[in-house]
Short mmCIF file of C-alpha atoms in Angstrom, two decimals:
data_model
loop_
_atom_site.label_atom_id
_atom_site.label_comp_id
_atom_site.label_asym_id
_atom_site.label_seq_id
_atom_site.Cartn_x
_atom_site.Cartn_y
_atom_site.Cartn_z
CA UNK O 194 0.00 0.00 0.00
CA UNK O 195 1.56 3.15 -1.12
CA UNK O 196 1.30 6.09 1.86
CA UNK O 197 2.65 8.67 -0.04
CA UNK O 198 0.79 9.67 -4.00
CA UNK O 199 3.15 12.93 -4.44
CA UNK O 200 7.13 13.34 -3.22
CA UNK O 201 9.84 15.40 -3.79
CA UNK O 202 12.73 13.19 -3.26
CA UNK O 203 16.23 15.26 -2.57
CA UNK O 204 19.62 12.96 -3.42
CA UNK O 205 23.21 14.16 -2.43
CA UNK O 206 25.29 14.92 -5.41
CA UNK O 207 28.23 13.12 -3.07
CA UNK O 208 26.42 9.98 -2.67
CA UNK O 209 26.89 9.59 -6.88
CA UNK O 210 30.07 9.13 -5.70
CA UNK O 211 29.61 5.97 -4.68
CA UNK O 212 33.06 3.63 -4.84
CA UNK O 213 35.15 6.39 -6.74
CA UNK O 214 36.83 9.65 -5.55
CA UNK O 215 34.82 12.42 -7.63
CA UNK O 216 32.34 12.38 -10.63
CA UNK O 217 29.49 9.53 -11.26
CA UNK O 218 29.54 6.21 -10.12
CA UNK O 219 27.41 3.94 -12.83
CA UNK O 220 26.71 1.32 -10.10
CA UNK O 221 25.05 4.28 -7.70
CA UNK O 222 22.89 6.07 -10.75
CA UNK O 223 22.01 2.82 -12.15
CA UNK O 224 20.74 1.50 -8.32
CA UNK O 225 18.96 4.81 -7.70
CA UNK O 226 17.30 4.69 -11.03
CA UNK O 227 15.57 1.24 -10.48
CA UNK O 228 14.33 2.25 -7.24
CA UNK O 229 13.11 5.15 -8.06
CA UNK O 230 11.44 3.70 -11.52
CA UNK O 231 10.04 1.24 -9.26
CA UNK O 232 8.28 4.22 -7.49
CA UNK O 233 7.02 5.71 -10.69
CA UNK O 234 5.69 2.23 -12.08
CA UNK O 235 3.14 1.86 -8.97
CA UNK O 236 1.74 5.26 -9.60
CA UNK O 237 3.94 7.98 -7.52
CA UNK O 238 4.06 11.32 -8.62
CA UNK O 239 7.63 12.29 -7.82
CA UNK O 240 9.58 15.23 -8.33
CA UNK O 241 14.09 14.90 -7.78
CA UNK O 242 16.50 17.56 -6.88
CA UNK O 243 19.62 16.70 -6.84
CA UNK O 244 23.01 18.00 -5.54
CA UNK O 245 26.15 18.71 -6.97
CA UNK O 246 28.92 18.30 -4.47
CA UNK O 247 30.55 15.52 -6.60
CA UNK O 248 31.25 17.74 -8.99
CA UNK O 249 31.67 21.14 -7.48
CA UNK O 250 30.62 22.52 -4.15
CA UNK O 251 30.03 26.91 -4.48
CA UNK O 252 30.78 26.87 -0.70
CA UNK O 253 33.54 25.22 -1.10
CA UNK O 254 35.30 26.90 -4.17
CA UNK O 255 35.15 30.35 -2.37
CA UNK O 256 37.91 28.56 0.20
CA UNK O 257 40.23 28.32 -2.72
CA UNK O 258 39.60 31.75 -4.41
CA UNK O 259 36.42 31.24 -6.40
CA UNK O 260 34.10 34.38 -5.79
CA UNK O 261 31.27 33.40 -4.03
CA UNK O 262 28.89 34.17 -6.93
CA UNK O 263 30.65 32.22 -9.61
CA UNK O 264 31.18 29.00 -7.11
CA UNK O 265 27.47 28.78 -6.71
CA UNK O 266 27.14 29.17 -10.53
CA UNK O 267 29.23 26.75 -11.34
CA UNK O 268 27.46 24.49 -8.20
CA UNK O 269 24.30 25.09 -10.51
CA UNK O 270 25.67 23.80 -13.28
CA UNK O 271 27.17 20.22 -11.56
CA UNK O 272 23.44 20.44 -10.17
CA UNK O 273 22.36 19.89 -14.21
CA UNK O 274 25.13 17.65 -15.04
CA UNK O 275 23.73 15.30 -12.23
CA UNK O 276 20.08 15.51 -13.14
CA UNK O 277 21.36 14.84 -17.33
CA UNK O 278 22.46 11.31 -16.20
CA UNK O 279 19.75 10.65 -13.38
CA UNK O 280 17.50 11.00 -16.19
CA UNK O 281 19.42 9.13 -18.93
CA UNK O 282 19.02 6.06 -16.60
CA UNK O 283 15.35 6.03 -15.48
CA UNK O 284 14.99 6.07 -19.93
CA UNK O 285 16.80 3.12 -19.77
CA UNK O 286 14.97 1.92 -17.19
CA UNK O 287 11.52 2.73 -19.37
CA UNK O 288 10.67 5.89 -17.14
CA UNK O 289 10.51 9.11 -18.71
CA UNK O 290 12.69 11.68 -16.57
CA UNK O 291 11.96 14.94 -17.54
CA UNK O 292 15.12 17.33 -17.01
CA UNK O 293 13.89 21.46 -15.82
CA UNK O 294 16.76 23.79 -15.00
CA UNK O 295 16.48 27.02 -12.37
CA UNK O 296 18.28 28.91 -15.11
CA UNK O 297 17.44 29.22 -19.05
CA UNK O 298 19.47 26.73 -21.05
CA UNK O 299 17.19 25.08 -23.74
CA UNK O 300 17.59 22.49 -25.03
CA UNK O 301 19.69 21.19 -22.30
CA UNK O 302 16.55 21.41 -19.84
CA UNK O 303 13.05 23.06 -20.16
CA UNK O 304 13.19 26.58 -18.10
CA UNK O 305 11.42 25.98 -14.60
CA UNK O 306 7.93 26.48 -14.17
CA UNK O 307 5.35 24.92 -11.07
CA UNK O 308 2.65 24.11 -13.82
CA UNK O 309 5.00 21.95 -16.16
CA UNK O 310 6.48 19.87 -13.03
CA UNK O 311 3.04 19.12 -12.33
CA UNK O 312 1.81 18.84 -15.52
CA UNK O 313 5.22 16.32 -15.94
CA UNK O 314 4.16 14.13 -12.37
CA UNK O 315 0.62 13.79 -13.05
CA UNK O 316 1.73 12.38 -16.98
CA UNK O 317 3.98 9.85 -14.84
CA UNK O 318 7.04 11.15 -15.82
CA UNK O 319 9.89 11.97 -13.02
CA UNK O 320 10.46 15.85 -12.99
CA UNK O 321 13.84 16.10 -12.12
CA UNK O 322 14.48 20.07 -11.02
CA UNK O 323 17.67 20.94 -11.90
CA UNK O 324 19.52 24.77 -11.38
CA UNK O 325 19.20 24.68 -7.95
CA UNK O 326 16.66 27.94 -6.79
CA UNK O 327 18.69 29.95 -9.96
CA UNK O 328 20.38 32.16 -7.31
CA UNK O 329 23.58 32.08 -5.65
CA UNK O 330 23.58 31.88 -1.45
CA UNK O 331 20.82 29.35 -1.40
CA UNK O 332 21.76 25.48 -1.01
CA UNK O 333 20.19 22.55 -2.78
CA UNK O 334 18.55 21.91 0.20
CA UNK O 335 16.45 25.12 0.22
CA UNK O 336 15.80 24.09 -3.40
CA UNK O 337 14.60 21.18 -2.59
CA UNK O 338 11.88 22.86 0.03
CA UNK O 339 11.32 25.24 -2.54
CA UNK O 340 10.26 22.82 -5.30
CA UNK O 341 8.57 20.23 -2.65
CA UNK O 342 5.91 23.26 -1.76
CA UNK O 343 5.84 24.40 -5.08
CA UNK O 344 4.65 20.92 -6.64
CA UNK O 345 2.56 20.58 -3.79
CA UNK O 346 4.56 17.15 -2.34
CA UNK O 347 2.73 15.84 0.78
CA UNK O 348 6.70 15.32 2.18
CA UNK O 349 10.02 15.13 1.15
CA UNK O 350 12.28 12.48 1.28
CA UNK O 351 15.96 13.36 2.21
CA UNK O 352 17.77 10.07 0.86
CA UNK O 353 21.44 10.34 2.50
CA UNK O 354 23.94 8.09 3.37
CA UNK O 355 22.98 7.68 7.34
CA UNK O 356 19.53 6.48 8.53
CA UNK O 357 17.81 9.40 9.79
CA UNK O 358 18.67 11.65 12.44
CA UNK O 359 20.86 11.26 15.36
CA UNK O 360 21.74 13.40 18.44
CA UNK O 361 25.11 13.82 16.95
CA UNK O 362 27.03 12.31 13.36
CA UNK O 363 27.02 8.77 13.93
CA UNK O 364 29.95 8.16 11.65
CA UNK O 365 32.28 10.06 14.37
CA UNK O 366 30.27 9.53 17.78
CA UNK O 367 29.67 6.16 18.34
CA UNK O 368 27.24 7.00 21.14
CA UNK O 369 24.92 9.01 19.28
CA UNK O 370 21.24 7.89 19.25
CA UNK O 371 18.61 8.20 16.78
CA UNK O 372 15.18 9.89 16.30
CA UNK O 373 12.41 8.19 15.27
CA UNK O 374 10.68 11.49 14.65
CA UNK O 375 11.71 14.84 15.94
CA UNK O 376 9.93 18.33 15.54
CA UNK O 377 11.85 21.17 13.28
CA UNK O 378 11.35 23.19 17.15
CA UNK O 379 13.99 20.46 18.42
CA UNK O 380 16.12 20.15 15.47
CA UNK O 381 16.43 24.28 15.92
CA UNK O 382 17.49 23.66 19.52
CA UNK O 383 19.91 21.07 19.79
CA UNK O 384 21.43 22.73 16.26
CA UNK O 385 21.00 19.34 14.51
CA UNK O 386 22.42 20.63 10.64
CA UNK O 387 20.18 18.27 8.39
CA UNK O 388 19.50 20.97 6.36
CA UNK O 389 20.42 24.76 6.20
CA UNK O 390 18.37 27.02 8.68
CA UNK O 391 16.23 28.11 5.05
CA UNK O 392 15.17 24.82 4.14
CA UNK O 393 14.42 23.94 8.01
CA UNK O 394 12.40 26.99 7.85
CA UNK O 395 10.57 26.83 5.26
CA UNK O 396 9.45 23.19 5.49
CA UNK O 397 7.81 24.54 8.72
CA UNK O 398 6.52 27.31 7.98
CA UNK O 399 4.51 25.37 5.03
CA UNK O 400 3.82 22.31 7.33
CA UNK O 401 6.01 20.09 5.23
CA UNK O 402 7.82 16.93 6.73
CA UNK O 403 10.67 15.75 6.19
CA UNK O 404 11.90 11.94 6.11
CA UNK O 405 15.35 11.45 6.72
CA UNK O 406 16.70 7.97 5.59
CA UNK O 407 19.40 6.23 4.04
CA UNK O 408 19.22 6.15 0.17
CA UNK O 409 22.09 3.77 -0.52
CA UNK O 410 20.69 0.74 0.88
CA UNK O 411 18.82 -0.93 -2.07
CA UNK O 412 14.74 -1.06 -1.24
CA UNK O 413 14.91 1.46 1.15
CA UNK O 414 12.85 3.96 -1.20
CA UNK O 415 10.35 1.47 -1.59
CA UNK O 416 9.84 0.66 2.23
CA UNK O 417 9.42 4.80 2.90
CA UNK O 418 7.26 5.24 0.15
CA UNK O 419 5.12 2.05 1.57
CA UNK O 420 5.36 3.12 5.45
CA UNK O 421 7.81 1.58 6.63
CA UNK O 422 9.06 2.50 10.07
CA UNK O 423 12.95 3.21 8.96
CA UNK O 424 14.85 6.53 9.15
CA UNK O 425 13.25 10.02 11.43
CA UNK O 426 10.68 11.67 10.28
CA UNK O 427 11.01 15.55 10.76
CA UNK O 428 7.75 17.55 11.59
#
């Protein structure tokens, strides 16, 4: 039984990583394709943005003399580069993936628009938001609370490489427990960074939740999208 009919499901650019030290790994795009083709096939509307931080991080660049401005820019663009292959491989895997960039850059990507993602989810076909928000000083993050309201997702999935929220990174503190759910108030006051402050706030501000859990475990999509009790729902 599906729980969820509409998504907007936010990837990390580094998880397409995967085995390798920078770029694309096949094995990763090809695993997150079929699972999220398997979504698609059973009827879910779903909407993707995706990083770029395996490409080029804006943030990041300004540390080694990029100007702020241009580093996001370029951050954009790895943002497309991702979303290009993402939606090479659901094709393959007989899903249409339609490509929509933040910026203008036909015929790379259609130019951004609420009605045409819709229009895209409710044809089946994956709309896969590319671009970022179009401006610099705003992470993927907030794009992906952005586009979640916009396309009017009843939550967003945050697919990461740890599952769900802890009281501290559980790859470095062994002792760190996990949330089962945990209210955005709470994730304010202990200063729990699973997204910026801008998405945090405006996924409560619009009542949207947020479900933490870890993408790179194969069937994991599947068991959110069916109810499963894994990773920490944010509310």
């Amino acid at each position: 039984m599906i729980k969820y009919r509409r998504i907007l499901l936010k990837l990390s650019g580094e998880s397409l990583i995967g085995n390798q030290n920078y770029g694309i790994d096949e094995n990763r795009l090809n695993d997150y394709a079929e699972q999220i083709a398997d979504l698609a096939k059973m009827g879910v509307q779903i909407g993707i943005v995706i990083g770029g931080g395996n490409i080029f991080r804006g943030l990041s660049g300004t540390n080694k003399g990029f100007d702020r401005v241009k580093g996001d820019q370029m951050g954009m663009l790895a943002t497309v580069i991702n979303s290009l292959a993402l939606s090479s491989a659901l094709k393959s895997k007989g899903v249409s993936g339609r490509v929509f960039t933040a910026i203008r850059m036909e015929p790379v990507g259609e130019f951004y628009a609420k009605e045409k993602a819709i229009s895209a989810i409710e044809k089946g076909e994956v709309a896969i938001i590319s671009g970022g928000t179009g401006n610099p000083f705003f992470t993927t993050d907030t794009a992906s609370a952005l586009r979640a309201i916009e396309i009017e997702a009843e939550i967003m999935f945050k697919g990461t490489r740890v599952d769900g929220v802890y009281t501290a990174d559980p790859e470095k503190d062994p002792e760190a427990k996990k949330f089962e759910k945990i209210s955005f108030d709470e994730i304010y006051k202990r200063n729990l960074r699973i997204m910026d402050l801008t998405a945090t706030t405006l996924c409560k501000e619009n009542n949207l939740p947020v479900l933490v859990f870890n993408m790179d475990e194969k069937g994991n999509l599947k068991k959110v999208i069916t109810g499963e009790n894994i990773g920490t729902i944010v509310y």
